[in-house]
Coordinates of C-alpha atoms in Angstrom, one line a residue:
M21 CA 22.7 -99.1 -121.3
R22 CA 20.8 -100.1 -118.0
R23 CA 24.3 -100.5 -116.2
L24 CA 25.3 -97.1 -117.3
N25 CA 22.0 -95.4 -116.2
R26 CA 22.4 -97.4 -112.8
K27 CA 26.0 -96.2 -112.3
K28 CA 24.8 -92.6 -113.0
T29 CA 22.0 -92.9 -110.5
L30 CA 24.6 -94.3 -107.8
S31 CA 26.9 -91.4 -108.4
L32 CA 24.1 -89.0 -108.1
V33 CA 23.0 -90.4 -105.0
K34 CA 26.6 -90.6 -103.5
E35 CA 27.0 -86.8 -104.2
L36 CA 23.9 -86.1 -102.2
D37 CA 25.3 -88.0 -99.2
A38 CA 25.3 -85.6 -96.2
F39 CA 27.2 -88.0 -94.0
P40 CA 30.7 -88.3 -95.8
K41 CA 32.9 -90.9 -94.4
V42 CA 36.5 -90.2 -93.5
P43 CA 39.2 -93.0 -93.9
E44 CA 40.6 -94.0 -90.7
S45 CA 44.0 -93.3 -91.8
Y46 CA 43.1 -89.6 -91.6
V47 CA 41.4 -89.7 -88.2
E48 CA 43.7 -88.5 -85.2
T49 CA 42.7 -89.7 -81.7
S50 CA 43.6 -88.1 -78.5
A51 CA 43.5 -88.7 -74.8
S52 CA 41.4 -85.5 -74.3
G53 CA 38.9 -86.6 -77.0
G54 CA 38.5 -89.9 -75.3
T55 CA 37.9 -88.5 -72.0
V56 CA 35.3 -86.2 -73.5
S57 CA 33.5 -88.9 -75.4
L58 CA 33.4 -91.1 -72.1
I59 CA 31.8 -88.3 -70.2
A60 CA 29.3 -87.7 -73.4
F61 CA 28.4 -91.4 -73.3
T62 CA 27.9 -91.6 -69.6
T63 CA 25.7 -88.5 -69.7
M64 CA 23.6 -89.9 -72.4
A65 CA 23.0 -93.1 -70.6
L66 CA 22.0 -91.4 -67.5
L67 CA 19.6 -89.0 -69.4
T68 CA 18.1 -91.9 -71.4
I69 CA 17.4 -93.8 -68.3
M70 CA 15.7 -90.7 -66.8
E71 CA 13.7 -90.0 -69.9
F72 CA 12.5 -93.6 -70.0
S73 CA 11.2 -93.3 -66.4
V74 CA 9.3 -90.2 -67.5
Y75 CA 8.0 -92.1 -70.4
Q76 CA 6.6 -94.9 -68.1
D77 CA 5.0 -92.6 -65.8
T78 CA 1.5 -91.1 -66.2
W79 CA 0.0 -87.8 -65.1
M80 CA -3.5 -86.5 -64.6
K81 CA -5.1 -83.9 -66.9
Y82 CA -7.9 -81.6 -65.5
E83 CA -10.5 -80.2 -68.0
Y84 CA -13.5 -77.9 -67.1
E85 CA -16.8 -77.5 -68.8
V86 CA -20.3 -76.6 -67.9
D87 CA -22.4 -79.3 -66.4
K88 CA -25.5 -80.0 -68.6
D89 CA -27.0 -82.8 -66.5
F90 CA -29.6 -81.3 -64.2
S91 CA -32.3 -84.0 -64.7
S92 CA -30.6 -87.0 -63.0
K93 CA -30.6 -87.7 -59.3
L94 CA -27.8 -87.0 -56.9
R95 CA -26.8 -89.9 -54.6
I96 CA -25.6 -89.0 -51.0
N97 CA -23.6 -91.7 -49.1
I98 CA -23.7 -91.3 -45.2
D99 CA -22.0 -92.9 -42.3
I100 CA -22.3 -90.7 -39.3
T101 CA -22.3 -91.7 -35.5
V102 CA -24.1 -89.3 -33.0
A103 CA -23.7 -89.5 -29.2
M104 CA -27.4 -89.8 -28.7
K105 CA -29.9 -92.7 -28.8
C106 CA -31.5 -93.5 -31.9
Q107 CA -35.0 -92.8 -30.7
Y108 CA -34.2 -89.2 -29.8
I109 CA -32.8 -88.2 -33.3
G110 CA -34.0 -88.0 -36.9
A111 CA -32.2 -87.6 -40.2
D112 CA -33.6 -86.1 -43.5
V113 CA -33.1 -83.8 -46.4
L114 CA -34.8 -80.7 -47.2
D115 CA -35.1 -80.2 -51.0
L116 CA -35.0 -76.4 -51.7
A117 CA -36.4 -76.8 -55.1
E118 CA -39.7 -78.4 -54.1
T119 CA -39.5 -77.3 -50.3
M120 CA -40.2 -80.9 -49.3
V121 CA -38.6 -83.7 -47.3
A122 CA -36.8 -86.2 -49.4
S123 CA -37.3 -89.8 -48.7
A124 CA -34.8 -91.0 -46.2
D125 CA -35.9 -94.6 -46.3
G126 CA -32.3 -95.8 -47.4
L127 CA -30.8 -94.7 -44.0
V128 CA -30.3 -97.5 -41.4
Y129 CA -30.3 -96.4 -37.7
E130 CA -27.9 -98.7 -35.6
P131 CA -27.3 -98.4 -31.9
V132 CA -23.7 -98.4 -31.2
M133 CA -21.2 -97.2 -28.7
F134 CA -19.6 -93.7 -29.3
D135 CA -16.3 -94.5 -28.0
L136 CA -14.2 -96.5 -30.4
S137 CA -12.2 -99.6 -29.8
P138 CA -8.4 -99.4 -29.9
Q139 CA -8.4 -101.1 -33.4
Q140 CA -11.0 -98.6 -34.6
K141 CA -9.1 -95.6 -33.0
E142 CA -6.0 -96.6 -35.0
W143 CA -8.2 -96.6 -38.1
Q144 CA -9.3 -93.1 -37.3
R145 CA -6.0 -91.8 -36.5
M146 CA -4.8 -93.3 -40.0
L147 CA -7.7 -91.7 -41.9
Q148 CA -7.0 -88.3 -40.1
L149 CA -3.3 -88.6 -41.2
I150 CA -4.1 -89.0 -44.8
Q151 CA -6.5 -86.1 -44.7
S152 CA -3.7 -83.9 -43.2
R153 CA -1.4 -84.9 -45.9
L154 CA -4.0 -84.4 -48.6
Q155 CA -4.4 -80.8 -47.4
E156 CA -0.6 -80.1 -47.3
E157 CA 0.2 -82.1 -50.7
H158 CA -2.5 -81.6 -53.2
S159 CA -0.6 -83.8 -55.8
L160 CA -1.2 -86.9 -53.5
Q161 CA -4.7 -87.0 -54.8
D162 CA -3.4 -87.8 -58.4
V163 CA -1.4 -90.7 -56.8
L164 CA -4.8 -92.0 -55.2
F165 CA -6.6 -91.5 -58.6
K166 CA -3.9 -93.7 -60.6
S167 CA -3.7 -96.3 -57.8
A168 CA -7.3 -96.7 -57.4
I169 CA -7.1 -97.5 -53.9
K170 CA -10.3 -99.0 -52.3
S171 CA -12.2 -96.2 -50.7
P172 CA -14.0 -95.5 -48.3
I173 CA -11.9 -97.7 -46.1
P174 CA -14.7 -99.2 -43.9
L175 CA -14.6 -98.8 -40.3
P176 CA -13.5 -102.2 -38.7
S177 CA -15.8 -104.1 -36.4
R178 CA -15.2 -104.0 -32.7
E179 CA -12.9 -106.5 -31.4
D180 CA -13.7 -106.0 -27.7
D181 CA -17.0 -107.2 -26.0
L182 CA -19.7 -104.8 -25.4
S183 CA -20.3 -104.9 -21.7
Q184 CA -22.3 -101.6 -21.6
P185 CA -25.5 -100.6 -23.6
P186 CA -25.2 -98.6 -26.6
D187 CA -25.1 -94.8 -26.0
A188 CA -25.0 -93.6 -29.6
C189 CA -26.7 -93.9 -33.0
R190 CA -24.9 -94.8 -36.2
I191 CA -26.8 -93.5 -39.2
H192 CA -25.6 -95.0 -42.4
G193 CA -26.8 -95.8 -45.9
H194 CA -27.6 -93.7 -49.0
L195 CA -30.4 -91.7 -50.5
Y196 CA -31.3 -89.9 -53.8
V197 CA -32.2 -86.3 -54.1
N198 CA -32.6 -83.8 -57.0
K199 CA -29.4 -82.1 -58.4
V200 CA -30.4 -78.9 -56.7
A201 CA -29.1 -77.0 -53.4
G202 CA -30.4 -78.9 -50.2
N203 CA -30.0 -79.3 -46.6
F204 CA -29.1 -82.7 -45.0
H205 CA -29.5 -82.4 -41.3
I206 CA -29.7 -84.6 -38.1
T207 CA -31.6 -83.1 -35.2
V208 CA -33.7 -83.9 -32.2
G209 CA -36.9 -85.7 -32.9
K210 CA -38.2 -87.7 -35.8
A211 CA -39.2 -85.8 -38.9
I212 CA -42.9 -85.5 -39.7
P213 CA -44.5 -84.2 -43.1
H214 CA -45.7 -80.8 -43.0
P215 CA -47.8 -78.7 -45.6
R216 CA -45.1 -75.8 -45.3
G217 CA -41.9 -78.0 -45.2
H218 CA -41.3 -80.4 -42.4
A219 CA -41.1 -80.5 -38.6
H220 CA -39.4 -82.7 -36.1
L221 CA -40.9 -84.0 -32.7
A222 CA -38.3 -82.3 -30.5
A223 CA -40.7 -81.5 -27.7
L224 CA -40.9 -85.0 -26.7
V225 CA -37.1 -85.3 -25.8
N226 CA -35.5 -83.9 -22.7
H227 CA -32.8 -81.4 -23.1
D228 CA -30.6 -83.3 -20.8
S229 CA -30.4 -85.8 -23.5
Y230 CA -29.0 -83.5 -26.1
N231 CA -25.5 -84.4 -27.1
F232 CA -24.7 -83.8 -30.9
S233 CA -21.0 -85.0 -30.5
H234 CA -20.5 -86.8 -33.7
R235 CA -18.2 -88.7 -35.9
I236 CA -18.2 -88.7 -39.6
D237 CA -16.9 -91.9 -40.8
H238 CA -17.8 -91.3 -44.5
L239 CA -19.7 -88.7 -46.5
S240 CA -19.8 -88.5 -50.3
F241 CA -21.8 -87.6 -53.2
G242 CA -22.4 -89.7 -56.2
E243 CA -21.2 -93.3 -56.9
L244 CA -18.6 -94.8 -54.8
V245 CA -15.4 -94.7 -56.8
P246 CA -12.0 -96.1 -55.6
G247 CA -9.1 -93.5 -55.2
I248 CA -11.1 -90.8 -53.7
I249 CA -10.9 -89.9 -50.0
N250 CA -13.5 -87.2 -49.1
P251 CA -12.6 -84.2 -47.0
L252 CA -15.1 -85.1 -44.1
D253 CA -14.1 -88.8 -43.8
G254 CA -12.7 -89.3 -40.1
T255 CA -13.9 -86.0 -38.7
E256 CA -14.8 -85.9 -35.1
K257 CA -16.6 -83.2 -33.2
I258 CA -17.2 -82.9 -29.4
A259 CA -20.1 -80.6 -28.3
I260 CA -19.1 -78.4 -25.4
D261 CA -22.9 -77.6 -24.6
Y262 CA -26.1 -79.6 -25.0
N263 CA -27.6 -76.8 -27.2
Q264 CA -25.1 -76.7 -29.9
M265 CA -25.2 -76.5 -33.8
F266 CA -22.7 -77.8 -36.1
Q267 CA -22.8 -76.5 -39.7
Y268 CA -21.1 -77.8 -42.9
F269 CA -21.4 -75.8 -46.0
I270 CA -20.6 -77.9 -49.0
T271 CA -19.9 -77.2 -52.6
V272 CA -20.4 -80.4 -55.0
V273 CA -18.5 -80.5 -58.1
P274 CA -19.5 -83.2 -60.6
T275 CA -16.5 -85.1 -61.8
K276 CA -15.7 -87.6 -64.5
L277 CA -12.6 -90.0 -63.8
H278 CA -10.9 -91.7 -66.5
T279 CA -7.9 -93.7 -65.7
Y280 CA -6.2 -96.8 -67.0
K281 CA -7.8 -98.7 -64.0
I282 CA -11.4 -97.3 -63.8
S283 CA -13.7 -95.0 -65.6
A284 CA -16.6 -93.5 -63.6
D285 CA -18.9 -90.4 -63.0
T286 CA -18.9 -89.3 -59.3
H287 CA -18.7 -85.9 -57.3
Q288 CA -16.2 -84.3 -55.4
F289 CA -16.8 -81.4 -52.8
S290 CA -15.2 -78.9 -50.7
V291 CA -16.4 -78.0 -47.3
T292 CA -16.4 -75.0 -44.8
E293 CA -17.2 -75.8 -41.2
R294 CA -18.7 -73.6 -38.5
E295 CA -20.1 -74.6 -34.9
R296 CA -21.8 -72.5 -32.2
V297 CA -23.9 -72.6 -29.1
I298 CA -27.5 -71.7 -29.4
N299 CA -28.3 -68.9 -26.9
H300 CA -31.5 -66.9 -27.8
A301 CA -30.8 -64.4 -25.1
A302 CA -27.4 -63.5 -26.6
G303 CA -28.8 -63.4 -30.1
S304 CA -27.5 -66.8 -31.4
H305 CA -30.7 -68.3 -32.7
G306 CA -31.1 -71.6 -34.4
F307 CA -31.6 -75.3 -33.5
S308 CA -29.4 -77.8 -31.9
G309 CA -28.2 -80.4 -34.5
I310 CA -25.9 -81.3 -37.5
F311 CA -26.7 -79.3 -40.7
M312 CA -25.0 -80.1 -43.9
K313 CA -26.0 -77.5 -46.5
Y314 CA -24.8 -78.4 -49.9
D315 CA -24.9 -76.7 -53.4
L316 CA -23.8 -78.0 -56.5
S317 CA -21.3 -76.2 -59.0
S318 CA -22.2 -75.4 -62.4
L319 CA -18.8 -76.7 -63.7
M320 CA -17.9 -80.2 -64.3
V321 CA -14.4 -81.4 -63.8
T322 CA -13.0 -84.3 -66.0
V323 CA -10.0 -86.0 -64.8
T324 CA -8.0 -88.0 -67.5
E325 CA -5.0 -90.1 -66.9
E326 CA -2.4 -89.4 -69.8
H327 CA 0.7 -91.0 -71.2
M328 CA 3.6 -89.7 -73.3
P329 CA 3.1 -91.0 -76.7
F330 CA 5.9 -93.1 -78.2
W331 CA 6.8 -90.7 -80.9
Q332 CA 7.3 -88.0 -78.5
F333 CA 9.6 -90.0 -76.4
F334 CA 11.4 -91.0 -79.6
V335 CA 11.9 -87.3 -80.5
R336 CA 13.0 -86.3 -77.1
L337 CA 15.7 -89.2 -77.0
C338 CA 16.9 -88.1 -80.3
G339 CA 17.3 -84.6 -79.0
I340 CA 19.1 -85.7 -75.9
I341 CA 21.6 -87.8 -78.0
G342 CA 22.2 -85.2 -80.8
G343 CA 22.5 -82.4 -78.4
I344 CA 25.0 -84.0 -76.2
F345 CA 27.1 -84.9 -79.2
S346 CA 27.1 -81.3 -80.5
T347 CA 27.5 -79.7 -77.2
T348 CA 30.5 -81.9 -76.2
G349 CA 32.0 -81.5 -79.5
M350 CA 31.9 -77.7 -79.4
L351 CA 33.2 -77.7 -75.8
H352 CA 36.1 -79.9 -76.6
G353 CA 37.0 -77.7 -79.4
I354 CA 36.8 -74.5 -77.5
G355 CA 38.9 -76.2 -74.6
K356 CA 41.5 -77.5 -77.1
F357 CA 41.8 -73.9 -78.7
I358 CA 42.3 -72.3 -75.4
V359 CA 45.0 -74.8 -74.4
E360 CA 46.8 -74.2 -77.6
I361 CA 46.8 -70.6 -77.2
I362 CA 48.1 -70.7 -73.5
C363 CA 50.8 -73.4 -74.6
C364 CA 51.9 -71.2 -77.5
R365 CA 52.5 -68.2 -75.2
F366 CA 54.6 -70.5 -72.8
R367 CA 56.6 -71.5 -76.0
L368 CA 57.3 -67.9 -77.1
G369 CA 58.3 -66.9 -73.6
S370 CA 60.9 -69.7 -73.4
Y371 CA 63.1 -68.2 -76.1
K372 CA 65.4 -65.6 -74.3
P373 CA 67.9 -63.3 -76.3
V374 CA 71.7 -64.2 -76.2
N375 CA 74.0 -62.0 -74.0
S376 CA 75.7 -59.4 -75.9
V377 CA 79.6 -59.5 -76.2
S378 CA 81.5 -56.3 -75.1
F379 CA 84.7 -55.0 -76.7
A380 CA 87.5 -52.8 -75.5
D381 CA 86.5 -49.8 -77.6
G382 CA 83.0 -49.9 -76.1
H383 CA 81.2 -51.6 -79.0
T384 CA 79.0 -54.6 -78.5
D385 CA 78.4 -57.6 -80.6
N386 CA 74.8 -59.1 -80.5
H387 CA 75.5 -61.6 -83.4
L388 CA 75.8 -65.3 -82.7
P389 CA 79.2 -66.7 -82.8
L390 CA 79.9 -68.9 -85.7
L391 CA 80.5 -72.6 -85.1
E392 CA 84.0 -73.6 -86.2
N393 CA 84.8 -77.1 -87.1
S394 CA 88.1 -77.9 -85.6
T395 CA 90.1 -80.7 -86.9
H396 CA 92.8 -82.4 -85.0

């Protein structure tokens, strides 16, 4: 009884078979079918390799949301060289929320030479080349994110001997400010506290000493994160007048970076530059110096490195194989049908009518002559 039920179950399962097998004795092969099969297998192999390379690759996904963190401090990382002696200039930040000078104790004033050594010039040229390529190809930033290249690339030390006294001042370090709009500036004279804001002792410096030619080796906001090259890194400005103002209008965007190598909270920024000569007689008012006015965006960007899941890769691979099999089968059938039609027309055109036989009385005979067997 059990064997009978088992046989019925097997027969039922066989009737549900959606892939019936054809005996090999009923299968007819052809040269055209073999050629199409070879092309199909080659195409499937190439597309499979390409699909596997896509599966191995990753891409960056950008998401935007409102930044709700306004209570934490914002870190400013600075490395700027000004073509003036350190005792003549001062750097500080004016916090617009509290109208006060933020503490700049984290900055170091180091006397240096403004002109770079050959090795340092090569470093600067490389950094400027990277900046120009990033402006042309924005997708390169995704490559930097994924590679997590160590940045900022520090300025190499001078390899030549300093025979001349330092003529410039390198201001480098970091400081913390509130997450509100502010103004970081480097101008003549040291900063002193003031009830209504702040002031600089510019009256003690001779105008002939003014020279705000500067080089920005690094400027960033937030924690230092590998894979980010900031827009002002490698910038160099040469003053054409002793009484000149350089302005940088910066928009800071909070950024969360999540890749397979790093995960960090940092900030990116965009910048607009402007420079002008101070001439009160011509209506160009202001103060000589370098002014970086920054403001924070209310949106936060989350950058996440994503990878194609295996199930999606498997589905795409099955689609490639099944699609090529179906398409090549249809194309082969259509081609075979067209060839058969053309060949049939040629065959019909090869049968020509037999020449008619004329008689003396003017009648014609179109019948085929009978074949007679002659015996000898």
